[in-house]
PDB file of C-alpha atoms in Angstrom:
ATOM      1  CA  GLN A  83       7.772 145.443 117.121  1.00  0.00           C
ATOM      2  CA  GLN A  84       9.984 142.664 118.403  1.00  0.00           C
ATOM      3  CA  GLN A  85      12.674 144.970 119.755  1.00  0.00           C
ATOM      4  CA  VAL A  86      13.502 145.691 123.330  1.00  0.00           C
ATOM      5  CA  LYS A  87      15.263 149.032 123.661  1.00  0.00           C
ATOM      6  CA  GLN A  88      17.671 149.367 126.570  1.00  0.00           C
ATOM      7  CA  SER A  89      19.357 152.450 128.000  1.00  0.00           C
ATOM      8  CA  PRO A  90      21.829 153.703 128.946  1.00  0.00           C
ATOM      9  CA  GLN A  91      24.591 151.868 127.096  1.00  0.00           C
ATOM     10  CA  SER A  92      26.965 152.448 129.993  1.00  0.00           C
ATOM     11  CA  LEU A  93      26.623 153.710 133.529  1.00  0.00           C
ATOM     12  CA  ILE A  94      29.081 154.782 136.216  1.00  0.00           C
ATOM     13  CA  VAL A  95      27.833 154.956 139.802  1.00  0.00           C
ATOM     14  CA  GLN A  96      29.530 155.682 143.086  1.00  0.00           C
ATOM     15  CA  LYS A  97      29.561 152.976 145.741  1.00  0.00           C
ATOM     16  CA  GLY A  98      26.363 153.189 147.755  1.00  0.00           C
ATOM     17  CA  GLY A  99      24.458 154.929 144.986  1.00  0.00           C
ATOM     18  CA  ILE A 100      21.427 153.776 143.006  1.00  0.00           C
ATOM     19  CA  SER A 101      21.889 152.294 139.546  1.00  0.00           C
ATOM     20  CA  ILE A 102      18.916 152.528 137.188  1.00  0.00           C
ATOM     21  CA  ILE A 103      18.661 150.781 133.838  1.00  0.00           C
ATOM     22  CA  ASN A 104      15.635 151.194 131.605  1.00  0.00           C
ATOM     23  CA  CYS A 105      14.005 149.069 128.927  1.00  0.00           C
ATOM     24  CA  ALA A 106      11.090 149.739 126.608  1.00  0.00           C
ATOM     25  CA  TYR A 107       9.144 147.414 124.339  1.00  0.00           C
ATOM     26  CA  GLU A 108       6.413 147.603 121.725  1.00  0.00           C
ATOM     27  CA  ASN A 109       4.994 144.097 121.547  1.00  0.00           C
ATOM     28  CA  THR A 110       2.077 143.930 123.979  1.00  0.00           C
ATOM     29  CA  ALA A 111       2.138 140.134 123.751  1.00  0.00           C
ATOM     30  CA  PHE A 112       5.303 139.989 125.863  1.00  0.00           C
ATOM     31  CA  ASP A 113       4.419 138.517 129.228  1.00  0.00           C
ATOM     32  CA  TYR A 114       7.708 137.785 130.936  1.00  0.00           C
ATOM     33  CA  PHE A 115      10.583 140.186 131.568  1.00  0.00           C
ATOM     34  CA  PRO A 116      13.839 138.800 132.982  1.00  0.00           C
ATOM     35  CA  TRP A 117      17.056 140.632 133.727  1.00  0.00           C
ATOM     36  CA  TYR A 118      20.367 138.895 133.212  1.00  0.00           C
ATOM     37  CA  GLN A 119      23.728 139.817 134.742  1.00  0.00           C
ATOM     38  CA  GLN A 120      26.977 139.053 132.943  1.00  0.00           C
ATOM     39  CA  PHE A 121      30.467 139.327 134.398  1.00  0.00           C
ATOM     40  CA  PRO A 122      33.471 139.624 132.053  1.00  0.00           C
ATOM     41  CA  GLY A 123      34.399 136.287 130.514  1.00  0.00           C
ATOM     42  CA  LYS A 124      31.260 134.574 131.819  1.00  0.00           C
ATOM     43  CA  GLY A 125      27.867 133.688 130.456  1.00  0.00           C
ATOM     44  CA  PRO A 126      24.779 135.683 131.461  1.00  0.00           C
ATOM     45  CA  ALA A 127      22.927 134.550 134.568  1.00  0.00           C
ATOM     46  CA  LEU A 128      19.350 135.271 135.598  1.00  0.00           C
ATOM     47  CA  LEU A 129      19.180 138.051 138.167  1.00  0.00           C
ATOM     48  CA  ILE A 130      15.492 138.778 138.621  1.00  0.00           C
ATOM     49  CA  ALA A 131      12.320 138.570 136.547  1.00  0.00           C
ATOM     50  CA  ILE A 132       8.783 139.931 136.532  1.00  0.00           C
ATOM     51  CA  ARG A 133       5.435 139.223 134.928  1.00  0.00           C
ATOM     52  CA  PRO A 134       3.159 142.122 133.876  1.00  0.00           C
ATOM     53  CA  ASP A 135       0.489 141.376 136.483  1.00  0.00           C
ATOM     54  CA  VAL A 136       2.630 143.103 139.142  1.00  0.00           C
ATOM     55  CA  SER A 137       4.160 146.579 139.102  1.00  0.00           C
ATOM     56  CA  GLU A 138       7.226 145.836 141.197  1.00  0.00           C
ATOM     57  CA  LYS A 139       9.366 142.945 142.313  1.00  0.00           C
ATOM     58  CA  LYS A 140      12.156 143.166 144.843  1.00  0.00           C
ATOM     59  CA  GLU A 141      14.930 140.709 145.636  1.00  0.00           C
ATOM     60  CA  GLY A 142      17.479 142.041 148.066  1.00  0.00           C
ATOM     61  CA  ARG A 143      19.047 145.177 146.598  1.00  0.00           C
ATOM     62  CA  PHE A 144      17.565 144.539 143.150  1.00  0.00           C
ATOM     63  CA  THR A 145      14.114 145.814 142.155  1.00  0.00           C
ATOM     64  CA  ILE A 146      12.227 145.636 138.885  1.00  0.00           C
ATOM     65  CA  SER A 147       9.664 148.362 138.293  1.00  0.00           C
ATOM     66  CA  PHE A 148       7.101 147.638 135.584  1.00  0.00           C
ATOM     67  CA  ASN A 149       4.835 150.167 133.854  1.00  0.00           C
ATOM     68  CA  LYS A 150       2.452 148.259 131.621  1.00  0.00           C
ATOM     69  CA  SER A 151       0.704 151.299 130.158  1.00  0.00           C
ATOM     70  CA  ALA A 152       4.009 152.906 129.164  1.00  0.00           C
ATOM     71  CA  LYS A 153       5.444 149.556 128.049  1.00  0.00           C
ATOM     72  CA  GLN A 154       8.554 150.163 130.093  1.00  0.00           C
ATOM     73  CA  PHE A 155      10.393 148.331 132.822  1.00  0.00           C
ATOM     74  CA  SER A 156      13.498 149.166 134.763  1.00  0.00           C
ATOM     75  CA  LEU A 157      16.085 147.625 137.048  1.00  0.00           C
ATOM     76  CA  HIS A 158      17.074 149.486 140.197  1.00  0.00           C
ATOM     77  CA  ILE A 159      20.164 148.450 142.136  1.00  0.00           C
ATOM     78  CA  MET A 160      20.138 150.001 145.575  1.00  0.00           C
ATOM     79  CA  ASP A 161      23.347 150.568 147.568  1.00  0.00           C
ATOM     80  CA  SER A 162      25.409 149.679 144.490  1.00  0.00           C
ATOM     81  CA  GLN A 163      28.653 147.837 145.218  1.00  0.00           C
ATOM     82  CA  PRO A 164      31.853 147.378 143.173  1.00  0.00           C
ATOM     83  CA  GLY A 165      30.908 143.697 142.911  1.00  0.00           C
ATOM     84  CA  ASP A 166      27.823 144.739 140.949  1.00  0.00           C
ATOM     85  CA  SER A 167      30.063 145.942 138.120  1.00  0.00           C
ATOM     86  CA  ALA A 168      28.877 143.865 135.159  1.00  0.00           C
ATOM     87  CA  THR A 169      26.815 144.060 131.998  1.00  0.00           C
ATOM     88  CA  TYR A 170      23.062 143.878 132.493  1.00  0.00           C
ATOM     89  CA  PHE A 171      20.612 142.702 129.849  1.00  0.00           C
ATOM     90  CA  CYS A 172      16.869 143.058 129.923  1.00  0.00           C
ATOM     91  CA  ALA A 173      14.792 140.606 127.925  1.00  0.00           C
ATOM     92  CA  ALA A 174      11.203 139.860 127.029  1.00  0.00           C
ATOM     93  CA  ASP A 175       9.324 136.768 126.012  1.00  0.00           C
ATOM     94  CA  THR A 176       5.880 135.600 125.044  1.00  0.00           C
ATOM     95  CA  SER A 177       4.392 132.399 126.392  1.00  0.00           C
ATOM     96  CA  GLY A 178       4.898 129.591 123.929  1.00  0.00           C
ATOM     97  CA  THR A 179       7.535 131.224 121.759  1.00  0.00           C
ATOM     98  CA  TYR A 180      10.545 129.973 123.757  1.00  0.00           C
ATOM     99  CA  LYS A 181      12.553 132.870 122.392  1.00  0.00           C
ATOM    100  CA  TYR A 182      13.860 135.692 124.510  1.00  0.00           C
ATOM    101  CA  ILE A 183      14.338 139.077 122.851  1.00  0.00           C
ATOM    102  CA  PHE A 184      17.291 140.693 124.574  1.00  0.00           C
ATOM    103  CA  GLY A 185      18.115 144.359 124.960  1.00  0.00           C
ATOM    104  CA  THR A 186      21.518 145.597 123.839  1.00  0.00           C
ATOM    105  CA  GLY A 187      23.002 145.617 127.332  1.00  0.00           C
ATOM    106  CA  THR A 188      24.206 148.185 129.875  1.00  0.00           C
ATOM    107  CA  ARG A 189      27.745 148.121 131.157  1.00  0.00           C
ATOM    108  CA  LEU A 190      27.675 149.169 134.813  1.00  0.00           C
ATOM    109  CA  LYS A 191      30.751 150.270 136.702  1.00  0.00           C
ATOM    110  CA  VAL A 192      30.505 150.957 140.413  1.00  0.00           C
ATOM    111  CA  LEU A 193      33.380 153.027 141.756  1.00  0.00           C
ATOM    112  CA  ALA A 194      34.806 152.137 145.135  1.00  0.00           C
TER     113      ALA A 194
ATOM    114  CA  ASN B  77      26.859 119.355 138.296  1.00  0.00           C
ATOM    115  CA  ALA B  78      28.914 121.076 135.616  1.00  0.00           C
ATOM    116  CA  GLY B  79      25.819 122.887 134.277  1.00  0.00           C
ATOM    117  CA  VAL B  80      26.319 124.047 130.703  1.00  0.00           C
ATOM    118  CA  THR B  81      29.756 123.581 129.177  1.00  0.00           C
ATOM    119  CA  GLN B  82      31.062 124.743 125.820  1.00  0.00           C
ATOM    120  CA  THR B  83      33.968 123.517 123.716  1.00  0.00           C
ATOM    121  CA  PRO B  84      36.256 125.126 122.628  1.00  0.00           C
ATOM    122  CA  LYS B  85      36.699 128.346 124.623  1.00  0.00           C
ATOM    123  CA  PHE B  86      38.580 130.137 121.868  1.00  0.00           C
ATOM    124  CA  ARG B  87      39.084 129.522 118.176  1.00  0.00           C
ATOM    125  CA  VAL B  88      40.598 131.365 115.232  1.00  0.00           C
ATOM    126  CA  LEU B  89      39.481 130.371 111.738  1.00  0.00           C
ATOM    127  CA  LYS B  90      40.356 131.494 108.260  1.00  0.00           C
ATOM    128  CA  THR B  91      37.591 132.542 105.899  1.00  0.00           C
ATOM    129  CA  GLY B  92      36.013 129.487 104.312  1.00  0.00           C
ATOM    130  CA  GLN B  93      37.039 127.022 107.017  1.00  0.00           C
ATOM    131  CA  SER B  94      34.479 124.978 108.877  1.00  0.00           C
ATOM    132  CA  MET B  95      34.106 124.130 112.528  1.00  0.00           C
ATOM    133  CA  THR B  96      31.685 122.759 115.091  1.00  0.00           C
ATOM    134  CA  LEU B  97      30.980 124.207 118.509  1.00  0.00           C
ATOM    135  CA  LEU B  98      29.858 121.734 121.137  1.00  0.00           C
ATOM    136  CA  CYS B  99      27.453 122.487 123.955  1.00  0.00           C
ATOM    137  CA  ALA B 100      26.735 119.972 126.700  1.00  0.00           C
ATOM    138  CA  GLN B 101      24.373 120.177 129.686  1.00  0.00           C
ATOM    139  CA  ASP B 102      23.967 117.770 132.561  1.00  0.00           C
ATOM    140  CA  MET B 103      20.695 119.133 133.955  1.00  0.00           C
ATOM    141  CA  ASN B 104      18.402 116.940 131.825  1.00  0.00           C
ATOM    142  CA  HIS B 105      16.972 120.053 130.186  1.00  0.00           C
ATOM    143  CA  GLU B 106      14.671 119.680 127.208  1.00  0.00           C
ATOM    144  CA  TYR B 107      15.385 123.032 125.582  1.00  0.00           C
ATOM    145  CA  MET B 108      18.698 124.263 124.278  1.00  0.00           C
ATOM    146  CA  TYR B 109      19.697 127.473 122.517  1.00  0.00           C
ATOM    147  CA  TRP B 110      22.579 129.011 120.618  1.00  0.00           C
ATOM    148  CA  TYR B 111      23.111 132.786 120.816  1.00  0.00           C
ATOM    149  CA  ARG B 112      25.718 135.114 119.449  1.00  0.00           C
ATOM    150  CA  GLN B 113      26.821 138.223 121.313  1.00  0.00           C
ATOM    151  CA  ASP B 114      28.219 141.216 119.466  1.00  0.00           C
ATOM    152  CA  PRO B 115      29.119 144.639 120.867  1.00  0.00           C
ATOM    153  CA  GLY B 116      26.086 146.914 120.951  1.00  0.00           C
ATOM    154  CA  MET B 117      23.817 144.131 119.673  1.00  0.00           C
ATOM    155  CA  GLY B 118      23.032 142.198 122.804  1.00  0.00           C
ATOM    156  CA  LEU B 119      22.326 138.489 122.517  1.00  0.00           C
ATOM    157  CA  ARG B 120      20.689 137.216 119.358  1.00  0.00           C
ATOM    158  CA  LEU B 121      19.201 133.755 118.991  1.00  0.00           C
ATOM    159  CA  ILE B 122      20.709 131.670 116.182  1.00  0.00           C
ATOM    160  CA  HIS B 123      18.934 128.307 116.529  1.00  0.00           C
ATOM    161  CA  TYR B 124      17.160 126.453 119.269  1.00  0.00           C
ATOM    162  CA  SER B 125      15.894 122.973 120.065  1.00  0.00           C
ATOM    163  CA  VAL B 126      12.801 121.923 121.990  1.00  0.00           C
ATOM    164  CA  GLY B 127      13.948 118.345 122.456  1.00  0.00           C
ATOM    165  CA  GLU B 128      16.199 115.577 121.213  1.00  0.00           C
ATOM    166  CA  GLY B 129      16.096 115.337 117.427  1.00  0.00           C
ATOM    167  CA  THR B 130      14.459 118.738 116.926  1.00  0.00           C
ATOM    168  CA  THR B 131      15.868 122.075 115.798  1.00  0.00           C
ATOM    169  CA  ALA B 132      14.368 125.420 114.805  1.00  0.00           C
ATOM    170  CA  LYS B 133      15.611 128.733 113.414  1.00  0.00           C
ATOM    171  CA  GLY B 134      16.028 131.750 115.592  1.00  0.00           C
ATOM    172  CA  GLU B 135      16.598 135.377 114.719  1.00  0.00           C
ATOM    173  CA  VAL B 136      19.919 135.055 112.832  1.00  0.00           C
ATOM    174  CA  PRO B 137      20.215 131.474 111.462  1.00  0.00           C
ATOM    175  CA  ASP B 138      21.950 132.140 108.137  1.00  0.00           C
ATOM    176  CA  GLY B 139      25.384 130.540 107.793  1.00  0.00           C
ATOM    177  CA  TYR B 140      24.845 128.158 110.709  1.00  0.00           C
ATOM    178  CA  ASN B 141      23.535 124.629 111.113  1.00  0.00           C
ATOM    179  CA  VAL B 142      22.704 122.733 114.290  1.00  0.00           C
ATOM    180  CA  SER B 143      22.044 119.209 115.432  1.00  0.00           C
ATOM    181  CA  ARG B 144      20.595 117.691 118.604  1.00  0.00           C
ATOM    182  CA  LEU B 145      21.245 113.973 118.289  1.00  0.00           C
ATOM    183  CA  LYS B 146      21.464 113.491 122.054  1.00  0.00           C
ATOM    184  CA  LYS B 147      19.399 115.284 124.660  1.00  0.00           C
ATOM    185  CA  GLN B 148      22.439 116.584 126.500  1.00  0.00           C
ATOM    186  CA  ASN B 149      24.308 117.917 123.446  1.00  0.00           C
ATOM    187  CA  PHE B 150      23.614 120.736 121.005  1.00  0.00           C
ATOM    188  CA  LEU B 151      26.081 121.299 118.183  1.00  0.00           C
ATOM    189  CA  LEU B 152      26.514 124.505 116.195  1.00  0.00           C
ATOM    190  CA  GLY B 153      28.244 124.208 112.838  1.00  0.00           C
ATOM    191  CA  LEU B 154      29.777 126.789 110.549  1.00  0.00           C
ATOM    192  CA  GLU B 155      30.249 125.254 107.099  1.00  0.00           C
ATOM    193  CA  SER B 156      32.155 128.128 105.510  1.00  0.00           C
ATOM    194  CA  ALA B 157      33.193 130.718 108.052  1.00  0.00           C
ATOM    195  CA  ALA B 158      32.997 134.419 107.198  1.00  0.00           C
ATOM    196  CA  PRO B 159      34.486 137.421 109.034  1.00  0.00           C
ATOM    197  CA  SER B 160      30.909 138.506 109.893  1.00  0.00           C
ATOM    198  CA  GLN B 161      30.695 135.413 112.093  1.00  0.00           C
ATOM    199  CA  THR B 162      33.393 136.727 114.408  1.00  0.00           C
ATOM    200  CA  SER B 163      31.556 136.823 117.713  1.00  0.00           C
ATOM    201  CA  VAL B 164      31.168 135.295 121.133  1.00  0.00           C
ATOM    202  CA  TYR B 165      28.833 132.315 121.026  1.00  0.00           C
ATOM    203  CA  PHE B 166      26.767 131.262 124.017  1.00  0.00           C
ATOM    204  CA  CYS B 167      24.826 128.100 124.518  1.00  0.00           C
ATOM    205  CA  ALA B 168      21.942 127.969 126.982  1.00  0.00           C
ATOM    206  CA  SER B 169      19.492 125.391 128.222  1.00  0.00           C
ATOM    207  CA  SER B 170      16.215 125.357 130.121  1.00  0.00           C
ATOM    208  CA  TRP B 171      14.031 122.632 131.559  1.00  0.00           C
ATOM    209  CA  ARG B 172      11.140 123.655 129.366  1.00  0.00           C
ATOM    210  CA  GLY B 173      10.604 126.525 126.974  1.00  0.00           C
ATOM    211  CA  ALA B 174       7.960 128.289 129.013  1.00  0.00           C
ATOM    212  CA  PRO B 175       9.115 131.864 129.579  1.00  0.00           C
ATOM    213  CA  THR B 176       9.391 131.438 133.322  1.00  0.00           C
ATOM    214  CA  ASP B 177      11.881 128.599 133.014  1.00  0.00           C
ATOM    215  CA  THR B 178      15.315 130.049 133.603  1.00  0.00           C
ATOM    216  CA  GLN B 179      17.806 129.788 130.771  1.00  0.00           C
ATOM    217  CA  TYR B 180      21.222 128.680 132.036  1.00  0.00           C
ATOM    218  CA  PHE B 181      24.132 129.899 129.950  1.00  0.00           C
ATOM    219  CA  GLY B 182      27.510 128.367 129.272  1.00  0.00           C
ATOM    220  CA  PRO B 183      30.782 130.330 129.553  1.00  0.00           C
ATOM    221  CA  GLY B 184      30.945 131.147 125.838  1.00  0.00           C
ATOM    222  CA  THR B 185      33.205 130.489 122.849  1.00  0.00           C
ATOM    223  CA  ARG B 186      35.136 133.403 121.391  1.00  0.00           C
ATOM    224  CA  LEU B 187      35.461 132.888 117.631  1.00  0.00           C
ATOM    225  CA  THR B 188      37.564 135.019 115.333  1.00  0.00           C
ATOM    226  CA  VAL B 189      37.338 134.595 111.573  1.00  0.00           C
ATOM    227  CA  LEU B 190      40.203 136.141 109.635  1.00  0.00           C
TER     228      LEU B 190
END
Protein backbone atom coordinates (compact mmCIF):
# COMPACT_ATOMS: atom_id res chain seq x y z
CA GLN A 1 0.00 0.00 0.00
CA GLN A 2 3.02 2.24 0.38
CA GLN A 3 4.16 1.88 -3.22
CA VAL A 4 4.06 4.45 -5.93
CA LYS A 5 4.06 2.81 -9.35
CA GLN A 6 5.62 4.81 -12.16
CA SER A 7 5.52 4.25 -15.91
CA PRO A 8 7.01 4.11 -18.43
CA GLN A 9 10.53 3.13 -17.41
CA SER A 10 11.95 5.01 -20.38
CA LEU A 11 10.58 7.41 -22.94
CA ILE A 12 11.88 8.85 -26.20
CA VAL A 13 10.19 11.96 -27.58
CA GLN A 14 10.89 14.18 -30.54
CA LYS A 15 11.76 17.81 -29.92
CA GLY A 16 8.55 19.81 -29.64
CA GLY A 17 6.49 16.80 -28.65
CA ILE A 18 4.61 16.08 -25.42
CA SER A 19 6.18 13.83 -22.79
CA ILE A 20 3.79 12.07 -20.42
CA ILE A 21 4.82 10.15 -17.33
CA ASN A 22 2.29 8.41 -15.12
CA CYS A 23 2.19 7.42 -11.47
CA ALA A 24 -0.36 5.46 -9.46
CA TYR A 25 -0.70 4.96 -5.72
CA GLU A 26 -2.83 2.98 -3.30
CA ASN A 27 -2.48 4.79 0.01
CA THR A 28 -5.32 7.31 0.23
CA ALA A 29 -3.53 9.05 3.09
CA PHE A 30 -0.98 10.53 0.69
CA ASP A 31 -1.58 14.25 0.47
CA TYR A 32 1.41 15.67 -1.35
CA PHE A 33 2.78 14.63 -4.74
CA PRO A 34 6.07 16.14 -5.92
CA TRP A 35 7.98 15.44 -9.10
CA TYR A 36 11.75 15.49 -9.08
CA GLN A 37 14.09 15.91 -12.06
CA GLN A 38 17.55 14.37 -12.06
CA PHE A 39 20.30 15.04 -14.59
CA PRO A 40 23.15 12.52 -14.98
CA GLY A 41 25.69 12.81 -12.18
CA LYS A 42 23.50 15.18 -10.16
CA GLY A 43 21.10 14.89 -7.28
CA PRO A 44 17.34 15.10 -7.84
CA ALA A 45 15.77 18.55 -7.74
CA LEU A 46 12.14 19.50 -7.17
CA LEU A 47 10.38 20.28 -10.43
CA ILE A 48 6.73 20.75 -9.51
CA ALA A 49 4.32 19.48 -6.87
CA ILE A 50 0.60 19.20 -6.25
CA ARG A 51 -1.81 18.61 -3.40
CA PRO A 52 -4.97 16.51 -3.95
CA ASP A 53 -7.36 19.44 -3.51
CA VAL A 54 -6.63 20.56 -7.10
CA SER A 55 -6.83 18.56 -10.32
CA GLU A 56 -4.09 20.34 -12.23
CA LYS A 57 -1.07 22.51 -11.65
CA LYS A 58 0.93 24.20 -14.36
CA GLU A 59 4.37 25.79 -14.22
CA GLY A 60 5.67 26.87 -17.59
CA ARG A 61 5.86 23.82 -19.86
CA PHE A 62 5.33 21.40 -16.97
CA THR A 63 1.86 20.32 -15.83
CA ILE A 64 0.74 17.86 -13.19
CA SER A 65 -2.66 16.28 -13.72
CA PHE A 66 -4.21 14.66 -10.65
CA ASN A 67 -7.10 12.17 -10.60
CA LYS A 68 -8.03 11.54 -6.99
CA SER A 69 -10.72 8.96 -7.68
CA ALA A 70 -8.39 6.89 -9.85
CA LYS A 71 -5.46 7.48 -7.49
CA GLN A 72 -3.28 8.52 -10.38
CA PHE A 73 -1.22 11.55 -11.26
CA SER A 74 0.86 12.40 -14.26
CA LEU A 75 3.51 14.81 -15.47
CA HIS A 76 3.10 16.42 -18.88
CA ILE A 77 6.01 18.22 -20.50
CA MET A 78 4.80 20.35 -23.37
CA ASP A 79 7.09 21.36 -26.25
CA SER A 80 9.75 18.95 -24.98
CA GLN A 81 13.34 20.11 -25.47
CA PRO A 82 16.66 18.21 -25.56
CA GLY A 83 17.51 19.99 -22.30
CA ASP A 84 14.60 18.17 -20.67
CA SER A 85 16.44 14.87 -21.13
CA ALA A 86 16.75 13.56 -17.57
CA THR A 87 15.30 11.02 -15.18
CA TYR A 88 12.00 12.00 -13.59
CA PHE A 89 10.74 10.65 -10.27
CA CYS A 90 7.27 10.99 -8.87
CA ALA A 91 6.82 10.80 -5.12
CA ALA A 92 4.12 10.86 -2.49
CA ASP A 93 3.99 11.81 1.15
CA THR A 94 1.62 12.01 4.06
CA SER A 95 1.55 14.97 6.40
CA GLY A 96 3.61 14.25 9.47
CA THR A 97 5.51 11.25 8.18
CA TYR A 98 8.44 13.22 6.71
CA LYS A 99 9.11 10.33 4.37
CA TYR A 100 8.69 10.53 0.64
CA ILE A 101 7.83 7.32 -1.22
CA PHE A 102 9.47 7.60 -4.62
CA GLY A 103 8.49 5.95 -7.88
CA THR A 104 11.10 3.95 -9.76
CA GLY A 105 11.90 6.73 -12.22
CA THR A 106 11.45 7.43 -15.94
CA ARG A 107 14.41 8.12 -18.15
CA LEU A 108 13.36 10.70 -20.74
CA LYS A 109 15.31 11.36 -23.90
CA VAL A 110 14.26 14.20 -26.17
CA LEU A 111 15.67 13.93 -29.67
CA ALA A 112 16.85 17.08 -31.38
CA ASN B 1 25.52 29.01 -0.29
CA ALA B 2 26.95 25.60 -1.12
CA GLY B 3 23.60 23.92 -0.37
CA VAL B 4 24.03 20.22 0.37
CA THR B 5 27.48 18.74 -0.08
CA GLN B 6 28.59 15.13 0.17
CA THR B 7 32.01 13.61 0.82
CA PRO B 8 33.46 11.58 -0.85
CA LYS B 9 32.12 11.58 -4.42
CA PHE B 10 33.37 8.09 -5.20
CA ARG B 11 34.62 5.20 -3.11
CA VAL B 12 35.55 1.57 -3.65
CA LEU B 13 35.51 -0.76 -0.65
CA LYS B 14 36.27 -4.40 -0.11
CA THR B 15 33.70 -6.60 1.58
CA GLY B 16 33.90 -6.19 5.34
CA GLN B 17 35.53 -2.76 5.31
CA SER B 18 33.92 0.18 7.03
CA MET B 19 33.45 3.77 5.97
CA THR B 20 31.57 6.94 6.78
CA LEU B 21 29.81 9.20 4.30
CA LEU B 22 29.55 12.83 5.30
CA CYS B 23 26.69 15.14 4.41
CA ALA B 24 26.79 18.85 5.19
CA GLN B 25 24.19 21.57 4.60
CA ASP B 26 24.50 25.30 5.10
CA MET B 27 20.81 26.19 4.88
CA ASN B 28 20.07 25.78 8.61
CA HIS B 29 17.65 22.97 7.81
CA GLU B 30 16.21 20.91 10.63
CA TYR B 31 15.57 17.73 8.67
CA MET B 32 18.12 15.58 6.93
CA TYR B 33 17.81 12.32 5.01
CA TRP B 34 19.94 9.56 3.54
CA TYR B 35 18.68 7.74 0.43
CA ARG B 36 20.14 5.06 -1.77
CA GLN B 37 19.45 4.92 -5.49
CA ASP B 38 19.60 1.65 -7.39
CA PRO B 39 18.66 0.98 -11.01
CA GLY B 40 14.95 0.26 -11.34
CA MET B 41 14.38 0.87 -7.63
CA GLY B 42 14.11 4.62 -7.44
CA LEU B 43 15.19 6.36 -4.25
CA ARG B 44 14.77 4.53 -0.98
CA LEU B 45 15.06 6.17 2.42
CA ILE B 46 17.73 4.66 4.68
CA HIS B 47 17.62 6.89 7.78
CA TYR B 48 16.50 10.39 8.56
CA SER B 49 16.83 13.00 11.28
CA VAL B 50 14.30 15.56 12.48
CA GLY B 51 16.85 17.64 14.35
CA GLU B 52 20.25 17.72 15.98
CA GLY B 53 20.81 14.64 18.12
CA THR B 54 17.91 12.68 16.63
CA THR B 55 17.82 9.84 14.11
CA ALA B 56 15.14 7.46 12.85
CA LYS B 57 14.94 4.43 10.56
CA GLY B 58 13.65 4.69 7.05
CA GLU B 59 12.65 2.02 4.58
CA VAL B 60 15.99 0.18 4.26
CA PRO B 61 18.05 0.81 7.44
CA ASP B 62 19.76 -2.57 7.85
CA GLY B 63 23.56 -2.47 7.63
CA TYR B 64 23.73 1.30 8.15
CA ASN B 65 24.10 3.61 11.12
CA VAL B 66 23.77 7.38 11.28
CA SER B 67 24.61 10.23 13.59
CA ARG B 68 23.56 13.89 13.75
CA LEU B 69 25.84 15.44 16.34
CA LYS B 70 25.71 18.86 14.69
CA LYS B 71 22.72 20.41 12.99
CA GLN B 72 24.55 20.94 9.73
CA ASN B 73 26.04 17.43 9.45
CA PHE B 74 24.51 14.00 8.93
CA LEU B 75 26.84 11.01 8.83
CA LEU B 76 26.06 7.63 7.29
CA GLY B 77 28.20 4.71 8.42
CA LEU B 78 28.72 1.25 6.99
CA GLU B 79 30.32 -0.95 9.65
CA SER B 80 30.94 -4.01 7.48
CA ALA B 81 30.33 -3.30 3.82
CA ALA B 82 28.62 -5.89 1.63
CA PRO B 83 28.32 -6.05 -2.17
CA SER B 84 24.56 -5.44 -1.78
CA GLN B 85 25.44 -1.96 -0.53
CA THR B 86 26.90 -0.99 -3.89
CA SER B 87 24.77 2.00 -4.80
CA VAL B 88 24.62 5.73 -5.23
CA TYR B 89 23.91 7.45 -1.93
CA PHE B 90 22.14 10.79 -1.74
CA CYS B 91 21.77 13.07 1.21
CA ALA B 92 18.94 15.59 1.37
CA SER B 93 17.75 18.26 3.74
CA SER B 94 14.61 20.30 4.30
CA TRP B 95 13.70 23.18 6.56
CA ARG B 96 11.00 21.15 8.23
CA GLY B 97 9.58 17.71 7.58
CA ALA B 98 6.17 18.87 6.46
CA PRO B 99 5.50 17.38 3.03
CA THR B 100 5.40 20.74 1.32
CA ASP B 101 8.92 21.63 2.43
CA THR B 102 11.21 20.97 -0.50
CA GLN B 103 13.93 18.39 0.00
CA TYR B 104 17.26 19.61 -1.38
CA PHE B 105 19.58 16.86 -2.55
CA GLY B 106 23.34 16.65 -2.62
CA PRO B 107 25.31 15.48 -5.68
CA GLY B 108 25.62 11.88 -4.48
CA THR B 109 28.33 9.40 -3.51
CA ARG B 110 28.93 6.43 -5.78
CA LEU B 111 29.99 3.46 -3.65
CA THR B 112 31.21 0.16 -5.00
CA VAL B 113 31.74 -2.79 -2.69
CA LEU B 114 33.85 -5.59 -4.14
